[in-house]
Coordinates of N, CA and C in Angstrom, one line a residue:
Chain A
G288 N 82.8 93.8 101.3 CA 83.2 93.6 102.7 C 83.3 92.1 103.1
A289 N 83.8 91.9 104.3 CA 83.9 90.5 104.8 C 82.5 89.9 105.1
V290 N 82.4 88.6 105.0 CA 81.1 87.9 105.2 C 81.1 87.1 106.5
V291 N 80.1 87.3 107.3 CA 80.0 86.5 108.5 C 78.6 85.8 108.4
S292 N 78.7 84.5 108.7 CA 77.4 83.7 108.6 C 77.1 83.3 110.1
Q293 N 75.8 83.0 110.3 CA 75.3 82.6 111.6 C 74.3 81.5 111.4
H294 N 74.3 80.5 112.3 CA 73.3 79.4 112.1 C 72.9 78.9 113.5
P295 N 71.7 78.7 113.7 CA 70.5 78.9 112.8 C 70.1 80.3 112.8
S296 N 69.2 80.6 111.9 CA 68.7 82.0 111.8 C 67.5 82.2 112.8
R297 N 66.8 81.1 113.0 CA 65.7 81.1 114.0 C 65.7 79.8 114.7
V298 N 65.4 79.8 116.0 CA 65.3 78.6 116.8 C 64.2 78.8 117.9
I299 N 63.4 77.8 118.0 CA 62.4 77.8 119.1 C 62.8 76.6 120.0
C300 N 62.9 76.8 121.3 CA 63.2 75.7 122.2 C 62.4 75.8 123.4
K301 N 62.4 74.7 124.2 CA 61.6 74.7 125.4 C 62.4 75.1 126.6
S302 N 61.8 75.6 127.6 CA 62.5 76.0 128.8 C 63.3 74.9 129.3
G303 N 64.5 75.2 129.8 CA 65.4 74.2 130.4 C 66.3 73.5 129.4
T304 N 66.1 73.7 128.1 CA 67.0 73.0 127.1 C 68.1 74.0 126.8
S305 N 69.1 73.5 126.0 CA 70.2 74.3 125.6 C 70.2 74.5 124.1
V306 N 70.7 75.6 123.7 CA 70.7 76.0 122.3 C 72.1 76.4 121.9
K307 N 72.6 75.9 120.8 CA 74.0 76.3 120.3 C 73.8 77.2 119.0
I308 N 74.5 78.3 119.0 CA 74.5 79.2 117.8 C 75.9 79.3 117.3
E309 N 76.0 79.1 116.0 CA 77.4 79.1 115.4 C 77.6 80.4 114.6
C310 N 78.8 80.9 114.7 CA 79.2 82.1 113.9 C 80.4 81.8 113.2
R311 N 80.4 82.0 111.9 CA 81.6 81.7 111.0 C 82.0 82.9 110.2
S312 N 83.3 83.2 110.1 CA 83.8 84.1 109.2 C 84.1 83.4 107.9
L313 N 83.5 83.7 106.8 CA 83.6 82.9 105.6 C 84.8 83.1 104.7
D314 N 85.2 84.4 104.6 CA 86.3 84.7 103.7 C 87.5 85.4 104.4
F315 N 87.6 85.2 105.7 CA 88.7 85.8 106.4 C 88.8 85.1 107.7
Q316 N 90.0 85.4 108.4 CA 90.2 84.8 109.7 C 90.0 85.9 110.7
A317 N 89.2 85.6 111.7 CA 88.8 86.5 112.8 C 89.4 86.1 114.1
T318 N 90.4 86.9 114.5 CA 91.0 86.5 115.8 C 90.1 86.9 117.0
T319 N 89.2 87.9 116.7 CA 88.3 88.4 117.7 C 86.9 88.4 117.2
M320 N 86.0 87.8 117.9 CA 84.5 87.8 117.6 C 83.8 88.3 118.8
F321 N 82.6 88.9 118.5 CA 81.8 89.5 119.6 C 80.4 88.9 119.5
W322 N 79.8 88.7 120.7 CA 78.4 88.3 120.7 C 77.6 89.4 121.3
Y323 N 76.5 89.7 120.6 CA 75.6 90.8 121.1 C 74.2 90.2 121.3
R324 N 73.4 90.9 122.1 CA 72.0 90.5 122.2 C 71.2 91.8 122.0
Q325 N 70.1 91.7 121.4 CA 69.3 92.9 121.1 C 67.8 92.5 121.4
F326 N 67.2 93.2 122.3 CA 65.8 93.1 122.6 C 65.1 94.1 121.7
P327 N 63.8 93.8 121.5 CA 63.0 94.6 120.5 C 63.1 96.1 120.9
K328 N 63.3 96.9 119.9 CA 63.4 98.4 119.9 C 64.5 98.9 120.9
Q329 N 65.5 98.0 121.2 CA 66.6 98.5 122.0 C 67.9 98.4 121.2
S330 N 68.9 99.0 121.8 CA 70.2 99.0 121.1 C 70.9 97.7 121.3
L331 N 72.0 97.5 120.5 CA 72.8 96.3 120.7 C 73.4 96.3 122.1
M332 N 73.5 95.1 122.7 CA 74.2 95.0 124.0 C 75.3 93.9 123.9
L333 N 76.5 94.4 124.1 CA 77.6 93.4 124.0 C 77.5 92.5 125.2
M334 N 77.6 91.2 124.8 CA 77.6 90.1 125.9 C 79.0 89.7 126.2
A335 N 79.8 89.5 125.2 CA 81.1 88.9 125.4 C 82.0 89.1 124.2
T336 N 83.3 89.2 124.5 CA 84.3 89.3 123.5 C 85.1 87.9 123.5
S337 N 85.2 87.4 122.3 CA 85.8 86.0 122.2 C 87.1 86.1 121.4
N338 N 88.2 85.7 121.9 CA 89.4 85.6 121.2 C 89.8 84.2 121.0
E339 N 90.3 83.9 119.8 CA 90.6 82.5 119.4 C 91.6 81.9 120.3
G340 N 91.3 80.7 120.8 CA 92.2 80.0 121.7 C 92.2 80.4 123.1
S341 N 91.4 81.4 123.5 CA 91.4 81.8 124.9 C 90.0 81.9 125.4
K342 N 89.9 82.1 126.7 CA 88.6 82.3 127.3 C 87.9 83.6 126.9
A343 N 86.6 83.6 126.8 CA 85.9 84.8 126.4 C 85.9 85.8 127.6
T344 N 85.8 87.0 127.2 CA 85.6 88.1 128.3 C 84.2 88.5 128.3
Y345 N 83.5 88.4 129.4 CA 82.1 88.7 129.5 C 81.9 90.1 130.0
E346 N 80.8 90.7 129.6 CA 80.5 92.0 130.1 C 79.8 91.8 131.4
Q347 N 79.8 92.9 132.2 CA 79.2 92.8 133.5 C 77.7 92.5 133.4
G348 N 77.3 91.6 134.2 CA 75.9 91.2 134.2 C 75.6 90.0 133.3
V349 N 76.5 89.6 132.5 CA 76.3 88.4 131.7 C 76.9 87.2 132.4
E350 N 76.0 86.1 132.5 CA 76.5 85.0 133.3 C 77.3 84.0 132.3
K351 N 78.5 83.9 132.7 CA 79.4 83.1 131.8 C 79.0 81.6 131.8
D352 N 78.4 81.1 132.9 CA 78.0 79.7 133.0 C 76.8 79.4 132.2
K353 N 76.0 80.5 132.0 CA 74.8 80.3 131.2 C 75.0 80.5 129.7
F354 N 75.9 81.4 129.4 CA 76.2 81.7 128.0 C 77.6 81.3 127.7
L355 N 77.7 80.0 127.2 CA 79.0 79.4 127.0 C 79.5 79.8 125.6
I356 N 80.7 80.4 125.6 CA 81.3 80.8 124.3 C 82.6 80.0 124.1
N357 N 82.7 79.5 122.9 CA 83.9 78.7 122.4 C 84.4 79.3 121.1
H358 N 85.6 79.6 121.1 CA 86.2 80.2 119.8 C 87.4 79.3 119.5
A359 N 87.1 78.1 119.0 CA 88.1 77.1 118.8 C 89.0 77.3 117.6
S360 N 88.5 78.1 116.6 CA 89.3 78.3 115.4 C 89.2 79.7 115.0
L361 N 90.0 80.1 114.0 CA 90.0 81.5 113.5 C 88.7 81.8 112.7
T362 N 87.9 80.8 112.4 CA 86.7 81.1 111.6 C 85.4 80.7 112.3
L363 N 85.5 80.2 113.5 CA 84.3 79.7 114.1 C 84.2 80.1 115.6
S364 N 83.1 80.6 116.0 CA 82.8 80.9 117.4 C 81.4 80.4 117.7
T365 N 81.2 79.8 118.8 CA 79.9 79.3 119.1 C 79.4 79.9 120.5
L366 N 78.1 80.1 120.5 CA 77.5 80.6 121.8 C 76.4 79.5 122.1
T367 N 76.5 79.0 123.3 CA 75.5 78.0 123.8 C 74.7 78.7 125.0
V368 N 73.4 78.8 124.8 CA 72.6 79.3 125.8 C 72.1 78.0 126.6
T369 N 72.6 77.9 127.8 CA 72.2 76.7 128.6 C 71.0 77.0 129.5
S370 N 70.2 75.9 129.7 CA 69.1 76.0 130.5 C 68.3 77.2 130.2
A371 N 67.9 77.3 129.0 CA 67.2 78.5 128.5 C 65.9 78.8 129.2
H372 N 65.6 80.1 129.4 CA 64.3 80.5 130.0 C 63.7 81.5 129.0
P373 N 62.4 81.7 129.2 CA 61.7 82.6 128.3 C 62.3 84.0 128.2
E374 N 62.9 84.5 129.3 CA 63.5 85.8 129.3 C 64.8 85.8 128.5
D375 N 65.3 84.6 128.1 CA 66.5 84.6 127.2 C 66.1 84.8 125.7
S376 N 64.8 84.8 125.5 CA 64.3 85.1 124.1 C 64.8 86.4 123.6
S377 N 65.5 86.4 122.5 CA 66.1 87.7 122.1 C 66.7 87.4 120.7
F378 N 67.3 88.5 120.1 CA 68.0 88.4 118.9 C 69.5 88.4 119.2
Y379 N 70.1 87.3 118.9 CA 71.6 87.2 119.2 C 72.4 87.4 117.9
I380 N 73.3 88.3 117.9 CA 74.1 88.6 116.7 C 75.6 88.5 117.0
C381 N 76.3 87.8 116.1 CA 77.7 87.8 116.3 C 78.4 88.7 115.3
S382 N 79.6 89.1 115.7 CA 80.3 90.0 114.8 C 81.8 89.6 114.9
A383 N 82.4 89.9 113.8 CA 83.8 89.5 113.7 C 84.7 90.7 113.3
R384 N 85.8 90.9 114.0 CA 86.7 92.0 113.7 C 87.8 91.5 112.8
V385 N 88.1 92.3 111.8 CA 89.2 92.0 110.9 C 90.1 93.2 110.7
L386 N 91.3 92.9 110.6 CA 92.3 94.0 110.3 C 92.3 94.2 108.8
A387 N 91.9 95.4 108.4 CA 91.9 95.7 106.9 C 92.9 96.8 106.7
G388 N 94.1 96.4 106.2 CA 95.1 97.4 106.0 C 95.6 97.9 107.4
D389 N 95.4 99.2 107.6 CA 95.9 99.7 108.9 C 94.8 100.0 109.9
R390 N 93.7 99.4 109.7 CA 92.5 99.7 110.6 C 91.7 98.5 110.8
Y391 N 90.9 98.5 111.9 CA 90.0 97.4 112.2 C 88.7 97.7 111.6
E392 N 88.0 96.7 111.1 CA 86.6 96.8 110.7 C 85.8 95.7 111.4
Q393 N 84.6 95.9 111.5 CA 83.7 94.9 112.2 C 82.5 94.7 111.4
Y394 N 82.3 93.4 111.2 CA 81.1 92.9 110.3 C 80.2 92.0 111.2
F395 N 78.9 92.1 110.8 CA 78.0 91.3 111.6 C 77.4 90.1 110.8
G396 N 77.1 89.1 111.6 CA 76.3 88.0 111.1 C 74.9 88.4 110.9
P397 N 74.0 87.6 110.3 CA 72.6 88.0 110.1 C 71.8 87.9 111.3
G398 N 72.3 87.3 112.4 CA 71.5 87.2 113.7 C 70.8 85.9 113.8
T399 N 70.5 85.5 115.0 CA 69.7 84.3 115.4 C 68.6 84.8 116.3
R400 N 67.4 84.5 115.9 CA 66.2 84.9 116.7 C 65.9 83.7 117.6
L401 N 66.1 83.8 118.9 CA 65.8 82.7 119.8 C 64.5 83.0 120.5
T402 N 63.6 82.0 120.5 CA 62.3 82.0 121.2 C 62.3 80.8 122.2
V403 N 62.2 81.1 123.4 CA 62.1 80.1 124.5 C 60.7 80.0 125.0
T404 N 60.1 78.8 124.8 CA 58.7 78.7 125.2 C 58.5 78.0 126.6
Chain B
G117 N 82.9 108.7 131.8 CA 82.3 107.6 131.2 C 82.3 107.8 129.7
Q118 N 81.9 106.7 129.0 CA 81.8 106.8 127.5 C 80.4 107.1 127.1
N119 N 80.2 107.9 126.1 CA 78.9 108.3 125.7 C 78.8 108.6 124.2
I120 N 77.7 108.1 123.6 CA 77.5 108.4 122.2 C 76.0 108.9 122.1
D121 N 75.9 110.0 121.5 CA 74.5 110.6 121.4 C 74.1 110.8 120.0
Q122 N 72.9 110.4 119.7 CA 72.3 110.6 118.4 C 70.8 110.7 118.6
P123 N 70.1 111.4 117.7 CA 68.7 111.6 117.9 C 67.9 110.3 117.8
T124 N 66.9 110.2 118.5 CA 66.1 109.0 118.6 C 65.4 108.6 117.3
E125 N 64.8 109.7 116.7 CA 64.0 109.5 115.6 C 64.0 110.7 114.7
M126 N 64.0 110.4 113.3 CA 63.9 111.5 112.4 C 62.9 111.1 111.3
T127 N 62.3 112.1 110.7 CA 61.4 111.9 109.6 C 61.8 112.7 108.4
A128 N 61.8 112.1 107.2 CA 62.2 112.8 106.0 C 61.3 112.4 104.8
T129 N 61.4 113.1 103.8 CA 60.5 112.9 102.6 C 61.3 112.1 101.5
E130 N 60.7 111.2 100.8 CA 61.3 110.5 99.7 C 61.9 111.5 98.7
G131 N 63.1 111.3 98.3 CA 63.8 112.2 97.3 C 64.6 113.3 98.0
A132 N 64.4 113.5 99.3 CA 65.0 114.6 100.0 C 66.4 114.2 100.5
I133 N 67.0 115.1 101.3 CA 68.3 114.8 102.0 C 68.1 114.8 103.5
V134 N 68.8 114.0 104.2 CA 68.7 114.0 105.7 C 70.1 113.8 106.2
Q135 N 70.3 114.5 107.4 CA 71.6 114.5 108.0 C 71.3 113.9 109.5
I136 N 72.0 112.8 109.8 CA 71.9 112.3 111.1 C 73.2 112.6 111.9
N137 N 73.1 113.3 113.0 CA 74.2 113.7 113.8 C 74.6 112.7 114.9
C138 N 75.8 112.7 115.2 CA 76.3 111.8 116.3 C 77.4 112.5 117.0
T139 N 77.3 112.7 118.3 CA 78.4 113.2 119.1 C 78.9 112.2 120.1
Y140 N 80.2 112.2 120.4 CA 80.7 111.2 121.2 C 81.8 111.7 122.2
Q141 N 81.8 110.9 123.3 CA 82.9 111.1 124.3 C 83.4 109.7 124.7
T142 N 84.6 109.4 124.3 CA 85.1 108.0 124.5 C 86.5 108.1 125.1
S143 N 86.9 106.9 125.6 CA 88.3 106.8 126.1 C 89.1 106.3 124.9
G144 N 89.7 107.2 124.2 CA 90.5 106.9 123.0 C 89.6 106.8 121.8
F145 N 90.2 106.9 120.6 CA 89.4 106.9 119.4 C 90.2 106.2 118.3
N146 N 89.6 105.1 117.8 CA 90.2 104.4 116.7 C 89.2 104.3 115.5
G147 N 88.4 105.3 115.3 CA 87.5 105.3 114.2 C 86.1 105.3 114.6
L148 N 85.3 105.9 113.7 CA 83.8 105.9 113.9 C 83.1 105.2 112.8
F149 N 82.1 104.4 113.1 CA 81.4 103.6 112.2 C 79.9 104.0 112.1
W150 N 79.4 103.9 110.9 CA 77.9 104.0 110.8 C 77.4 102.7 110.2
Y151 N 76.3 102.2 110.9 CA 75.7 101.0 110.4 C 74.2 101.3 110.2
Q152 N 73.7 100.5 109.2 CA 72.2 100.6 109.0 C 71.6 99.3 109.5
Q153 N 70.5 99.4 110.2 CA 69.8 98.2 110.7 C 68.3 98.3 110.4
H154 N 67.9 97.4 109.5 CA 66.4 97.3 109.3 C 65.8 96.4 110.4
A155 N 64.5 96.7 110.6 CA 63.8 96.0 111.7 C 64.0 94.5 111.5
G156 N 64.4 93.8 112.6 CA 64.5 92.3 112.6 C 65.7 91.8 111.9
E157 N 66.6 92.7 111.5 CA 67.8 92.2 110.9 C 69.0 92.7 111.6
A158 N 70.2 92.1 111.3 CA 71.4 92.5 111.9 C 72.0 93.8 111.2
P159 N 72.8 94.6 111.9 CA 73.4 95.8 111.3 C 74.2 95.5 110.1
T160 N 74.2 96.4 109.1 CA 75.1 96.3 108.0 C 76.0 97.5 107.9
F161 N 77.3 97.3 107.6 CA 78.3 98.3 107.6 C 78.0 99.4 106.5
L162 N 78.1 100.6 106.9 CA 77.9 101.7 105.9 C 79.2 102.5 105.6
S163 N 79.8 102.9 106.7 CA 81.0 103.8 106.5 C 81.9 103.7 107.7
Y164 N 83.1 104.2 107.5 CA 84.1 104.3 108.5 C 84.9 105.6 108.3
N165 N 85.1 106.3 109.4 CA 85.9 107.6 109.4 C 86.9 107.5 110.5
V166 N 88.2 107.8 110.2 CA 89.2 107.9 111.3 C 89.9 109.2 111.2
L167 N 89.9 109.8 110.0 CA 90.5 111.1 109.8 C 89.4 112.2 109.6
D168 N 89.6 113.4 109.9 CA 88.7 114.5 109.8 C 88.3 114.6 108.3
G169 N 87.0 114.9 108.1 CA 86.6 115.2 106.7 C 85.4 114.4 106.3
L170 N 85.1 114.5 105.0 CA 84.0 113.8 104.4 C 84.4 112.6 103.6
E171 N 83.7 111.5 103.8 CA 83.8 110.3 103.0 C 82.5 110.1 102.3
E172 N 82.6 110.1 100.9 CA 81.4 109.9 100.1 C 81.4 108.5 99.5
K173 N 80.2 107.9 99.6 CA 80.0 106.6 99.0 C 78.6 106.5 98.5
G174 N 78.5 106.9 97.2 CA 77.2 106.8 96.5 C 76.3 107.9 97.1
R175 N 75.1 107.4 97.5 CA 74.1 108.4 98.1 C 74.4 108.7 99.6
F176 N 75.3 107.9 100.2 CA 75.6 108.1 101.6 C 77.0 108.8 101.7
S177 N 77.1 109.7 102.7 CA 78.3 110.4 103.0 C 78.5 110.4 104.5
S178 N 79.7 110.4 105.0 CA 79.9 110.5 106.4 C 81.0 111.5 106.7
F179 N 80.8 112.3 107.7 CA 81.7 113.4 108.1 C 82.2 113.2 109.5
L180 N 83.4 113.5 109.7 CA 84.0 113.4 111.1 C 84.8 114.7 111.4
S181 N 84.6 115.1 112.7 CA 85.5 116.1 113.3 C 85.9 115.6 114.6
R182 N 87.2 115.2 114.7 CA 87.7 114.6 115.9 C 87.8 115.6 117.1
S183 N 88.2 116.9 116.7 CA 88.3 117.9 117.7 C 87.0 118.2 118.4
K184 N 85.9 118.1 117.7 CA 84.6 118.4 118.2 C 83.8 117.1 118.7
G185 N 84.4 116.0 118.5 CA 83.7 114.7 118.9 C 82.4 114.6 118.2
Y186 N 82.4 114.8 116.8 CA 81.2 114.9 116.1 C 81.3 114.3 114.7
S187 N 80.2 113.6 114.4 CA 80.1 113.0 113.1 C 78.7 113.2 112.5
Y188 N 78.5 113.1 111.3 CA 77.2 113.0 110.7 C 77.1 112.1 109.5
L189 N 76.0 111.5 109.3 CA 75.7 110.6 108.2 C 74.7 111.4 107.3
L190 N 75.1 111.6 106.0 CA 74.2 112.3 105.1 C 73.7 111.4 104.1
L191 N 72.4 111.3 104.0 CA 71.7 110.5 103.0 C 71.0 111.3 102.0
K192 N 71.4 111.1 100.7 CA 70.8 111.9 99.6 C 69.8 111.1 98.8
E193 N 68.9 111.8 98.1 CA 67.9 111.1 97.2 C 67.3 110.0 97.9
L194 N 66.7 110.3 99.1 CA 66.1 109.3 99.9 C 65.1 108.4 99.2
Q195 N 65.2 107.1 99.5 CA 64.3 106.1 99.0 C 63.6 105.5 100.2
M196 N 62.4 104.9 99.9 CA 61.6 104.3 100.9 C 62.4 103.2 101.7
K197 N 63.3 102.5 100.9 CA 64.0 101.4 101.5 C 65.1 101.9 102.5
D198 N 65.3 103.2 102.5 CA 66.2 103.8 103.5 C 65.6 103.9 104.9
S199 N 64.3 103.6 105.0 CA 63.7 103.6 106.3 C 64.3 102.5 107.2
A200 N 65.0 102.9 108.2 CA 65.8 101.9 109.0 C 66.3 102.7 110.3
S201 N 67.0 101.9 111.1 CA 67.7 102.6 112.2 C 69.2 102.8 111.8
Y202 N 69.8 103.9 112.1 CA 71.1 104.2 111.8 C 71.9 104.3 113.1
L203 N 72.9 103.4 113.2 CA 73.7 103.3 114.4 C 75.1 103.9 114.2
C204 N 75.4 104.8 115.2 CA 76.8 105.4 115.2 C 77.6 104.6 116.3
A205 N 78.8 104.2 116.0 CA 79.6 103.5 116.9 C 81.0 104.0 116.8
V206 N 81.7 104.1 118.0 CA 83.1 104.6 118.0 C 83.9 103.4 118.5
M207 N 85.1 103.2 117.9 CA 86.0 102.2 118.4 C 87.0 102.9 119.3
D208 N 87.0 102.4 120.6 CA 87.8 103.1 121.6 C 89.2 102.6 121.6
S209 N 90.0 103.0 122.6 CA 91.4 102.7 122.7 C 91.7 101.2 122.8
N210 N 90.7 100.4 123.2 CA 90.8 99.0 123.3 C 90.3 98.3 122.1
Y211 N 90.0 99.0 121.1 CA 89.4 98.5 119.8 C 88.0 97.9 120.0
Q212 N 87.3 98.3 121.1 CA 85.9 97.9 121.3 C 85.0 98.9 120.7
L213 N 83.9 98.5 120.2 CA 82.9 99.4 119.6 C 82.0 99.9 120.7
I214 N 81.8 101.2 120.9 CA 80.9 101.8 121.8 C 79.7 102.3 120.9
W215 N 78.5 101.8 121.3 CA 77.4 102.0 120.4 C 76.5 103.2 120.9
G216 N 76.0 103.9 119.9 CA 74.9 104.8 120.2 C 73.6 104.0 120.2
A217 N 72.5 104.7 120.6 CA 71.2 103.9 120.7 C 70.5 103.8 119.4
G218 N 71.1 104.5 118.4 CA 70.5 104.4 117.1 C 69.4 105.5 116.8
T219 N 69.3 105.9 115.5 CA 68.3 106.9 115.1 C 67.4 106.2 114.1
K220 N 66.1 106.2 114.5 CA 65.1 105.6 113.6 C 64.7 106.6 112.5
L221 N 65.0 106.3 111.3 CA 64.7 107.2 110.2 C 63.4 106.7 109.5
I222 N 62.4 107.6 109.5 CA 61.1 107.3 108.8 C 61.1 108.1 107.5
I223 N 60.9 107.4 106.4 CA 60.8 108.1 105.1 C 59.3 108.1 104.7
K224 N 58.8 109.3 104.4 CA 57.4 109.4 103.9 C 57.4 109.7 102.4
P225 N 56.3 109.2 101.7 CA 56.2 109.5 100.3 C 56.1 111.0 100.0

């Protein structure tokens, strides 16, 4: 299957600072990438859908000014958590959608565990 | 609204077979996915069904009935490493994945 990488895998930051998370599709071009957040023992929550070259589409309740998404190329999307607070501590996972033949498949990065102190 | 239902938790014995069911109601259907997620890790792709029937891949098989809005994931010859959450997801008419809450599978020796 397709490979998606994510960096960093873990990050600890202080309240009020910003953190950037990178998501890369390594062996394919992804026109659409997704950012998810997952709190312990809860299901994946879609934060936003990112299309290359255009603005991200945010899910209801997700602050676009706080979670900045940039999808500048077909292989890279970034999520910046601005002015982070302890409640932003979570597992952030990116996913890339790829057209495989006549169907879409979706693959996940390994995730980034963010801890805000 | 859109809805995906799967059991919250299941327990099975090492070496046995377990079937995890998933029922769905979505706006449109472009395939059903099963993912495995170990604690603290991201989901990994297991299977994809878009046509009715059974897809077999090693110890794992996935079945789909579109008319019934129903799928199951069948795991054979269970191993301890199969202890994980299993997520059912349906791709809707907008090609967005709608997620179930996941089934936590506990394997006992």
